[in-house]
CSV table of C-alpha atoms and ligand atoms in Angstrom, one decimal:
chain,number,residue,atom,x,y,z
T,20,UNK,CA,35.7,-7.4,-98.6
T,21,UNK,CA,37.2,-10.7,-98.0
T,22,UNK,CA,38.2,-13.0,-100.3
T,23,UNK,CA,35.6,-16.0,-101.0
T,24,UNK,CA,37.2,-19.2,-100.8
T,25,UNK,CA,36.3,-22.2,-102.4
T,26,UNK,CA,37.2,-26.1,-101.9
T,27,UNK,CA,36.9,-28.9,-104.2
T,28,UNK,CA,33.5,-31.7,-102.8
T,29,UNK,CA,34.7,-35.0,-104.5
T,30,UNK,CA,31.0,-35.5,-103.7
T,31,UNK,CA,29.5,-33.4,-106.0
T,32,UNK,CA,33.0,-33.1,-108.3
T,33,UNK,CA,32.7,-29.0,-108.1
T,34,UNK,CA,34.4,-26.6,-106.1
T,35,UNK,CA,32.2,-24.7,-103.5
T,36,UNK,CA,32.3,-21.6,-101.5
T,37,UNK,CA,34.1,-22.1,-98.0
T,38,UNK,CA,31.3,-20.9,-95.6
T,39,UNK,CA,31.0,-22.8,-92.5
T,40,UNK,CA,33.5,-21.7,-90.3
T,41,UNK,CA,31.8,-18.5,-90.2
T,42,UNK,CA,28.5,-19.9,-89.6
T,43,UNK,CA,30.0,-22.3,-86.7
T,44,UNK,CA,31.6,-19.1,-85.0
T,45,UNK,CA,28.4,-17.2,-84.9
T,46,UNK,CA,26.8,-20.4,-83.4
T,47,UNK,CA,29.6,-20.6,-81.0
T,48,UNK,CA,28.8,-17.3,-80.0
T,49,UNK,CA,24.9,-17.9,-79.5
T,50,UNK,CA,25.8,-20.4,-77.6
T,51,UNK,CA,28.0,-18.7,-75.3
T,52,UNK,CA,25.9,-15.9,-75.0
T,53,UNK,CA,22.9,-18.4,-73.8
T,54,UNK,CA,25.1,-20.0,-71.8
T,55,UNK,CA,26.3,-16.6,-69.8
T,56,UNK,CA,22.6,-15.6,-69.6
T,57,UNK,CA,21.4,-18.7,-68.1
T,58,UNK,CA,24.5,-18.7,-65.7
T,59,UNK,CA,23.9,-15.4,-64.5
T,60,UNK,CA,20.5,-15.6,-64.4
T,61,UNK,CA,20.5,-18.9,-62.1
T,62,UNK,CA,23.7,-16.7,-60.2
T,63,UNK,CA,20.9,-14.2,-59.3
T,64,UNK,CA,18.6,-16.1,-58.0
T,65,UNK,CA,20.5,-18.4,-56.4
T,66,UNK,CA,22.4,-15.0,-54.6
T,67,UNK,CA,18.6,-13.4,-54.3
T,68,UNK,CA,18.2,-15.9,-52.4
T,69,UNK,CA,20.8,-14.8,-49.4
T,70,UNK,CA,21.1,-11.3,-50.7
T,71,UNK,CA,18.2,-9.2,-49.2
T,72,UNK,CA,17.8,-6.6,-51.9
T,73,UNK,CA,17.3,-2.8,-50.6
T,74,UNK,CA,13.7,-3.1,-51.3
T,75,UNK,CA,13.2,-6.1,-49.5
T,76,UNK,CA,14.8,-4.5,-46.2
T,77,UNK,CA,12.3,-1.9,-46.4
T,78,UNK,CA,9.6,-4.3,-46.3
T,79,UNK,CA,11.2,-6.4,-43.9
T,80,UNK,CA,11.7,-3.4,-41.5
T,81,UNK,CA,8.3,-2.1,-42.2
T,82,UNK,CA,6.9,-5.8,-41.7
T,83,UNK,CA,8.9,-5.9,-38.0
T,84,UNK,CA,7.5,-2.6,-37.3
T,85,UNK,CA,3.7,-3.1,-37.5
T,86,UNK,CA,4.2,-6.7,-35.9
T,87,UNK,CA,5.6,-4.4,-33.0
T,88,UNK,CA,2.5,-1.8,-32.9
T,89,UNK,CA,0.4,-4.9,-32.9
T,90,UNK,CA,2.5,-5.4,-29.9
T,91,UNK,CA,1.6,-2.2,-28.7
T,92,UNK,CA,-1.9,-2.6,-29.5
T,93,UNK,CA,-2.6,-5.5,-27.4
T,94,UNK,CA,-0.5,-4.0,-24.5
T,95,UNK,CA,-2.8,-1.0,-24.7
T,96,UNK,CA,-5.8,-3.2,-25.2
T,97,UNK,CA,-4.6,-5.1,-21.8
T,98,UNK,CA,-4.7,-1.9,-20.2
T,99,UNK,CA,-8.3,-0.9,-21.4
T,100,UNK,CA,-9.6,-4.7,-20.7
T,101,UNK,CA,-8.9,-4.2,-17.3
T,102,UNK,CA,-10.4,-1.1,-16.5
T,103,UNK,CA,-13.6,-1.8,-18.0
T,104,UNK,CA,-12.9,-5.6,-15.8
T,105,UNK,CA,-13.5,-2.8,-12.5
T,106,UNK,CA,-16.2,-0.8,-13.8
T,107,UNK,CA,-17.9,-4.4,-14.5
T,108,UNK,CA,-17.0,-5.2,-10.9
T,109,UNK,CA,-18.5,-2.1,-9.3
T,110,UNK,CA,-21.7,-2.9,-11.6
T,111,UNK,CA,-22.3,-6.0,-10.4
T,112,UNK,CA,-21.3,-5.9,-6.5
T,113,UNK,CA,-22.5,-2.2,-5.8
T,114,UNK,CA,-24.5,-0.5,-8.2
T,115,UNK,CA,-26.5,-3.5,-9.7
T,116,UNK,CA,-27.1,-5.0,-6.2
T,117,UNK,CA,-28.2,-1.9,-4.6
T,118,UNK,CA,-30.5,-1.3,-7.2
T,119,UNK,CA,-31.7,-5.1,-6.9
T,120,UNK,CA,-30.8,-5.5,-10.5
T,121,UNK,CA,-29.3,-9.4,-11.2
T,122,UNK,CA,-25.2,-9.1,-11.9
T,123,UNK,CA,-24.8,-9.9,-15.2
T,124,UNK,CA,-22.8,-13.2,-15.8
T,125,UNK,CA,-19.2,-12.9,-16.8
T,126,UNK,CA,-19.8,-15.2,-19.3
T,127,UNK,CA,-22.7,-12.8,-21.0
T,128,UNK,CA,-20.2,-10.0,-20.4
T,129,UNK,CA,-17.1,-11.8,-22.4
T,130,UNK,CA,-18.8,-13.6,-25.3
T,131,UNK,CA,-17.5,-13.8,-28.1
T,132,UNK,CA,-19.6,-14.3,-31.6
T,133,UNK,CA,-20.6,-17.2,-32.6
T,134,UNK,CA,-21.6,-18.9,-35.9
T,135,UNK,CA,-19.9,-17.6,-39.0
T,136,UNK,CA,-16.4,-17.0,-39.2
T,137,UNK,CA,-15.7,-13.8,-39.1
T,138,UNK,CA,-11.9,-13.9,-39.7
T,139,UNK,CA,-11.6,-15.9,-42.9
T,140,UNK,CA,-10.6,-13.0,-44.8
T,141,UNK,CA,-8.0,-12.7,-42.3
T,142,UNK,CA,-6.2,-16.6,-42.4
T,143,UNK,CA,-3.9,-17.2,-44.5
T,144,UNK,CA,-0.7,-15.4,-44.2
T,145,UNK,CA,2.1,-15.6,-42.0
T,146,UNK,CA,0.9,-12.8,-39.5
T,147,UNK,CA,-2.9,-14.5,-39.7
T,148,UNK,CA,-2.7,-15.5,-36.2
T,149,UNK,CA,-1.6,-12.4,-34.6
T,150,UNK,CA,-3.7,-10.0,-36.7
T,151,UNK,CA,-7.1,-12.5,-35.9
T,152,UNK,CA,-6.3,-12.8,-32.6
T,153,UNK,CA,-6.0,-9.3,-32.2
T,154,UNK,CA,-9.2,-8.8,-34.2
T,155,UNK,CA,-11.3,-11.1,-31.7
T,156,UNK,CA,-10.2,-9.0,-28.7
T,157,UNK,CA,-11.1,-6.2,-29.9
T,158,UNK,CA,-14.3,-7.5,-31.0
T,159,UNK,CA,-14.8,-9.0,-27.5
T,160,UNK,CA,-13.8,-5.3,-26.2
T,161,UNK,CA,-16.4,-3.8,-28.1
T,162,UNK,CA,-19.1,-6.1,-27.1
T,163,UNK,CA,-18.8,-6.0,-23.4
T,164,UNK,CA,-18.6,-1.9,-23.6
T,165,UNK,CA,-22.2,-2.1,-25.2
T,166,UNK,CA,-23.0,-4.2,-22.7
T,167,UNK,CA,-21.5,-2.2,-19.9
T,168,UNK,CA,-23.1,1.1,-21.1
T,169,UNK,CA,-26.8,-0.4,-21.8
T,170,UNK,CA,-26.3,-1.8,-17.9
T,171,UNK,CA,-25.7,1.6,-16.5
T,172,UNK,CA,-28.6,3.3,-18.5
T,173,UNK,CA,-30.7,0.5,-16.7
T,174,UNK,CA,-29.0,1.2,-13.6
T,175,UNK,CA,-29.7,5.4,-14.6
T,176,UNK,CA,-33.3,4.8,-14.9
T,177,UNK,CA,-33.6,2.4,-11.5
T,178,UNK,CA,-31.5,5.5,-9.7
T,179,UNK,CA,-34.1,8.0,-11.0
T,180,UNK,CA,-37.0,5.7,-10.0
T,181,UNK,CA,-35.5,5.3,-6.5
T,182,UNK,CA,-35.0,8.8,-6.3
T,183,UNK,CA,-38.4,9.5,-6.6
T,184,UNK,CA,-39.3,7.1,-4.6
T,185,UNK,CA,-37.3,8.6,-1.8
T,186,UNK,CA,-38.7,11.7,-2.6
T,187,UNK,CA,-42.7,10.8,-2.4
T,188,UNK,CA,-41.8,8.7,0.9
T,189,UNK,CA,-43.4,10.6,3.9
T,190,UNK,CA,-39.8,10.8,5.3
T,191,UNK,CA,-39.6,13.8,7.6
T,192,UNK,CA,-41.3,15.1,10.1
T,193,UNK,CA,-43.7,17.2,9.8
T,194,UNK,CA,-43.3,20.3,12.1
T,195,UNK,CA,-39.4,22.0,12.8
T,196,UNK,CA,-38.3,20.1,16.0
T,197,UNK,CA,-35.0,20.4,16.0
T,198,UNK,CA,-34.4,20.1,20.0
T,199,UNK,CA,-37.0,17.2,19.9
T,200,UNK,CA,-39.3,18.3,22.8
T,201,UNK,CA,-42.1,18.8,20.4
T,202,UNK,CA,-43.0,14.9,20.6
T,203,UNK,CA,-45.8,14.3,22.7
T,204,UNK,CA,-47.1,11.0,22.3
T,205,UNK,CA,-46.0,8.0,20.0
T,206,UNK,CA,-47.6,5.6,18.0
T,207,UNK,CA,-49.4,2.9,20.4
T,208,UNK,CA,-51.5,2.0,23.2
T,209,UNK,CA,-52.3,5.4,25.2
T,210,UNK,CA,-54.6,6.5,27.6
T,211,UNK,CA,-56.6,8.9,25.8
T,212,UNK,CA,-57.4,12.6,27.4
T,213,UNK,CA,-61.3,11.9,27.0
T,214,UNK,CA,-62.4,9.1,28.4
T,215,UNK,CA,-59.2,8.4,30.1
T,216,UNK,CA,-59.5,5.1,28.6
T,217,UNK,CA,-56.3,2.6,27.0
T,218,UNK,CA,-56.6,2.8,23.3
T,219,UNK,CA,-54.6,3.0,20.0
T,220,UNK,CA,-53.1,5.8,19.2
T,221,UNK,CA,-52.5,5.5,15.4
T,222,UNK,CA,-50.7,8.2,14.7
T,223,UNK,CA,-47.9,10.3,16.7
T,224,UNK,CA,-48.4,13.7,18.4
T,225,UNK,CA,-46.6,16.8,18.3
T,226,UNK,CA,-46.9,19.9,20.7
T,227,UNK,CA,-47.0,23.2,19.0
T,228,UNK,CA,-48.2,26.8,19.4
T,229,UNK,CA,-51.3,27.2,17.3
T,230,UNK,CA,-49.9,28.7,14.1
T,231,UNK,CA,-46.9,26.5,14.3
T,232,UNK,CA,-46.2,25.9,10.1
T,233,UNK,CA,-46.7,22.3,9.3
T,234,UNK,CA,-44.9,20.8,6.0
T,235,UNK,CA,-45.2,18.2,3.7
T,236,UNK,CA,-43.1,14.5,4.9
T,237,UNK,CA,-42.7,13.5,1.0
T,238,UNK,CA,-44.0,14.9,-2.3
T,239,UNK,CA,-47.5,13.8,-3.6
T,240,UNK,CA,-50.9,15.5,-4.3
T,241,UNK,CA,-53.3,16.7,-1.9
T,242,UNK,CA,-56.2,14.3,-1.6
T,243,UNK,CA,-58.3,15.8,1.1
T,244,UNK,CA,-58.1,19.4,2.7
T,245,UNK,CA,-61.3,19.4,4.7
T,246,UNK,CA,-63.2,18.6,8.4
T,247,UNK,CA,-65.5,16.0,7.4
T,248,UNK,CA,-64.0,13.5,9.2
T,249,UNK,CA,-65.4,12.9,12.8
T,250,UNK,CA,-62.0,13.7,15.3
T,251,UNK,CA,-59.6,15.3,13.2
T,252,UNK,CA,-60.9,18.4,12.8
T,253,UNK,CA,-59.7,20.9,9.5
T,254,UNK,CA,-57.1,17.9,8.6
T,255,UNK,CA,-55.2,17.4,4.8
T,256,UNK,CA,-54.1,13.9,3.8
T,257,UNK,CA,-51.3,13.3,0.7
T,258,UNK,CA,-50.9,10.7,-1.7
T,259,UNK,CA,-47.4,10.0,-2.0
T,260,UNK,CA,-48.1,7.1,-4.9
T,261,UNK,CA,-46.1,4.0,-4.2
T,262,UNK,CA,-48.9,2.9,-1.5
T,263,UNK,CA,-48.1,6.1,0.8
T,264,UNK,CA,-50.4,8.1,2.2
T,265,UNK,CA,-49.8,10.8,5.3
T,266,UNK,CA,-52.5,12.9,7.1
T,267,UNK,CA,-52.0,15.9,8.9
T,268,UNK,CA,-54.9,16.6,11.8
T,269,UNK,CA,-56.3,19.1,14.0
T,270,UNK,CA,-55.0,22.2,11.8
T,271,UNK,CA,-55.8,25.6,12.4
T,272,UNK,CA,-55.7,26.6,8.8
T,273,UNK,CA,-54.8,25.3,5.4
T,274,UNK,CA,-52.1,26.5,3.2
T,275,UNK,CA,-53.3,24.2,0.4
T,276,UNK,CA,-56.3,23.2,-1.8
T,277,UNK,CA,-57.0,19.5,-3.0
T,278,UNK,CA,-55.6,18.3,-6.0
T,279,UNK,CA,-52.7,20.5,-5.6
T,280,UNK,CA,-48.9,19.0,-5.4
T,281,UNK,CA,-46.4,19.6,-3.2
T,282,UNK,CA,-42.8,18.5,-2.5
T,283,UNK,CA,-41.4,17.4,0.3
T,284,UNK,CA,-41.1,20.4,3.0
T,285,UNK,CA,-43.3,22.8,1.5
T,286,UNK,CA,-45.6,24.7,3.9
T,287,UNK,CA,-49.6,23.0,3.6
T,288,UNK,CA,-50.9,24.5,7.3
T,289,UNK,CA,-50.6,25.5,11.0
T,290,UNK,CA,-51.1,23.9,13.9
T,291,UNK,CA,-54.2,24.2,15.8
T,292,UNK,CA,-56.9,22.3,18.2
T,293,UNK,CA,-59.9,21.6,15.9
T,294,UNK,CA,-61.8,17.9,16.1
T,295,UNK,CA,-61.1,16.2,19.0
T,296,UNK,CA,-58.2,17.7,20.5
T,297,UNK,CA,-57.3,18.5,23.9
T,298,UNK,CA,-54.6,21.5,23.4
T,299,UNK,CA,-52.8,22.8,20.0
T,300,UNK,CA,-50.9,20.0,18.3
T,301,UNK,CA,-50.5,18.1,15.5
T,302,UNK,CA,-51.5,14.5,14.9
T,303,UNK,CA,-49.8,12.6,11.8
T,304,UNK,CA,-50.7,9.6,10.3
T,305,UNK,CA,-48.9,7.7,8.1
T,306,UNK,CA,-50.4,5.1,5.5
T,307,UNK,CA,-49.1,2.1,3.7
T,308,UNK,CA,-51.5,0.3,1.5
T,309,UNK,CA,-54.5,1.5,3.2
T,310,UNK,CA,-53.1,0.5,6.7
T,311,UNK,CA,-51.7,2.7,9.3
T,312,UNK,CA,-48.0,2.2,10.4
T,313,UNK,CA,-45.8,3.7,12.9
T,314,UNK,CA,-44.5,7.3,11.2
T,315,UNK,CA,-41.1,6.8,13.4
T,316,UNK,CA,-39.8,4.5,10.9
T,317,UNK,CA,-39.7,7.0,8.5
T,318,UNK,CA,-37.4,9.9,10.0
T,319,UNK,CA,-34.4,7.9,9.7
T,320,UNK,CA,-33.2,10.5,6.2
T,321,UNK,CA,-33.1,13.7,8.3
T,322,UNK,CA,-32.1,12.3,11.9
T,323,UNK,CA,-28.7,11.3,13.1
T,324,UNK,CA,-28.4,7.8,15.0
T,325,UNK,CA,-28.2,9.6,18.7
T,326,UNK,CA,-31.5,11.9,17.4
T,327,UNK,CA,-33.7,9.0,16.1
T,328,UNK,CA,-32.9,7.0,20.2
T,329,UNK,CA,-33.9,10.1,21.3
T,330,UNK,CA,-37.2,10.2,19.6
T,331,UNK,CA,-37.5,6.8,19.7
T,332,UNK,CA,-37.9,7.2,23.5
T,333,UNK,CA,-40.0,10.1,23.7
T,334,UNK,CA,-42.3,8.0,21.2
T,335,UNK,CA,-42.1,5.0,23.2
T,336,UNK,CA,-43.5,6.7,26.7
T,337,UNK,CA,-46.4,5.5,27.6
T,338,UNK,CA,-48.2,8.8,28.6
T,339,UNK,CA,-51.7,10.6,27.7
T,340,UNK,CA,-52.1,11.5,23.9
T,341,UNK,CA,-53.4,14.5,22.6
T,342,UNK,CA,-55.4,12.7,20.2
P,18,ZN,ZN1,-52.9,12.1,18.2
């Protein structure tokens, strides 16, 4: 215990207890204490300042990292831009055009969208313009793929279409010639075996054993399988739809009924010499819209260049028809 001390206050005229020094030390050493506190404390910051702390490297290394997989991202969205930029290309010069579908216009194909903004979530923060920017391609990516893929299931349904168009088109012809001889008499102004007279021939001729199997040129249904019209004898006639119809004449028998359908090649009678025929063949007709047009123009599918000339000029003699 330490002694108390006392002084004499001429003041007051009494002696009192000595206690101020030891209250003035432990206020010295508040003070000092503060004063450390505040020095280090502005010492910190001031050193956070140009001291990265191993938690901030982390970050900062992470932080570089996904700015370079952003990178990346756009490289490999470069990449994926332009491939879709070819298929867009074939769409619009081959397989839209040969479809006679309009191209689609670029700008349709790389619009953006338009009225609110969609990135304002996004702004903001020191990578804002990378991260949007990124965001809009990607956006613009994904727009012109649904674009791309609802133009090829138009382009799918046009290709089917055609297809069956090309398939119900009287596009053969309609007994096996394969050397060609079989073609008797075109399409044209012949002297006919009766009357020995110049007429039109409307159809095209083709010599054949009687029996010879006759097929159908294109699919359809059978419309008539009968000889109730004057000339032609047992004939059968198919609707091919699309304004199409082919008739088959002077038959010997039929290897169809009416209403049925049949597909292009498939067997429907034999040749023979009934109506007004002067020896076995067949006559064909071809219709387009209720008018009769020269069946040459059709056999272009399932000749070669060299093979149609051929027929063309066996077609184009001017000689006696069968009728
Ligand atoms: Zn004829």
């Amino acid at each position: 215990m330490s002694k108390v001390k006392y002084y004499y206050d001429p003041e007051t005229l009494s002696y009192r207890k000595i206690e101020r020094k030891k209250r003035r030390t432990a206020k010295y050493i508040s003070m000092f204490v503060l004063a450390s506190a505040l020095f280090g404390f502005v010492f910190v910051f001031i050193a956070s300042q140009y001291i990265e702390s191993p938690k901030e490297r982390a970050l900062k290394r992470e932080l570089a990292n996904m700015q370079l997989q952003y990178e990346l991202l756009n490289k490999k969205m470069d990449e994926a831009q332009s491939v879709l930029a070819n298929i867009e290309e074939r769409d619009n010069n081959i397989y839209r055009l040969y479809f006679e579908a309009n191209p689609i216009p670029e700008e349709q194909r790389k619009a953006g969208f338009g009225g609110i903004n969609r990135y304002k979530t996004l702004e903001g923060f020191d990578n804002s313009k990378l991260i949007i920017e990124s965001n809009k391609r990607i956006d613009v990516l994904q727009k012109q793929i649904v674009i791309q893929s609802k133009s090829l299931d138009e382009i799918a349904k046009l290709a089917e279409e055609k297809e069956k168009l090309l398939s119900s088109i009287p596009a053969i012809q309609p007994v096996s010639n394969e050397d060609l001889t079989r073609m008797a008499s075109g399409y044209g102004m012949r002297t006919d075996p009766f009357t020995k007279a110049r007429k039109m021939h409307w159809g095209m001729d083709f010599t054949a054993p009687r029996g010879t199997p006759v097929y159908a040129s294109g699919d359809g249904v059978i419309t008539r399988a009968d000889s109730n019209s004057s000339g032609y004898g047992r004939h059968i006639r198919i609707d091919h739809g699309y304004g199409y119809v082919s008739l088959y004449a002077h038959l010997y028998k039929y290897n169809v009924r009416r209403n049925q359908k049949v597909k292009r090649g498939d067997l429907i009678g034999f040749v023979g010499s009934t109506g007004r025929s002067e020896a076995p063949h067949l006559h064909y007709e071809v219709f387009k819209d209720d008018q009769r047009i020269n069946p040459i123009n059709f056999y272009y599918g399932s000749l070669s260049a060299e093979e149609f000339d051929e027929l063309l000029k066996h077609a184009s003699m001017e000689n006696q028809s069968l009728d």
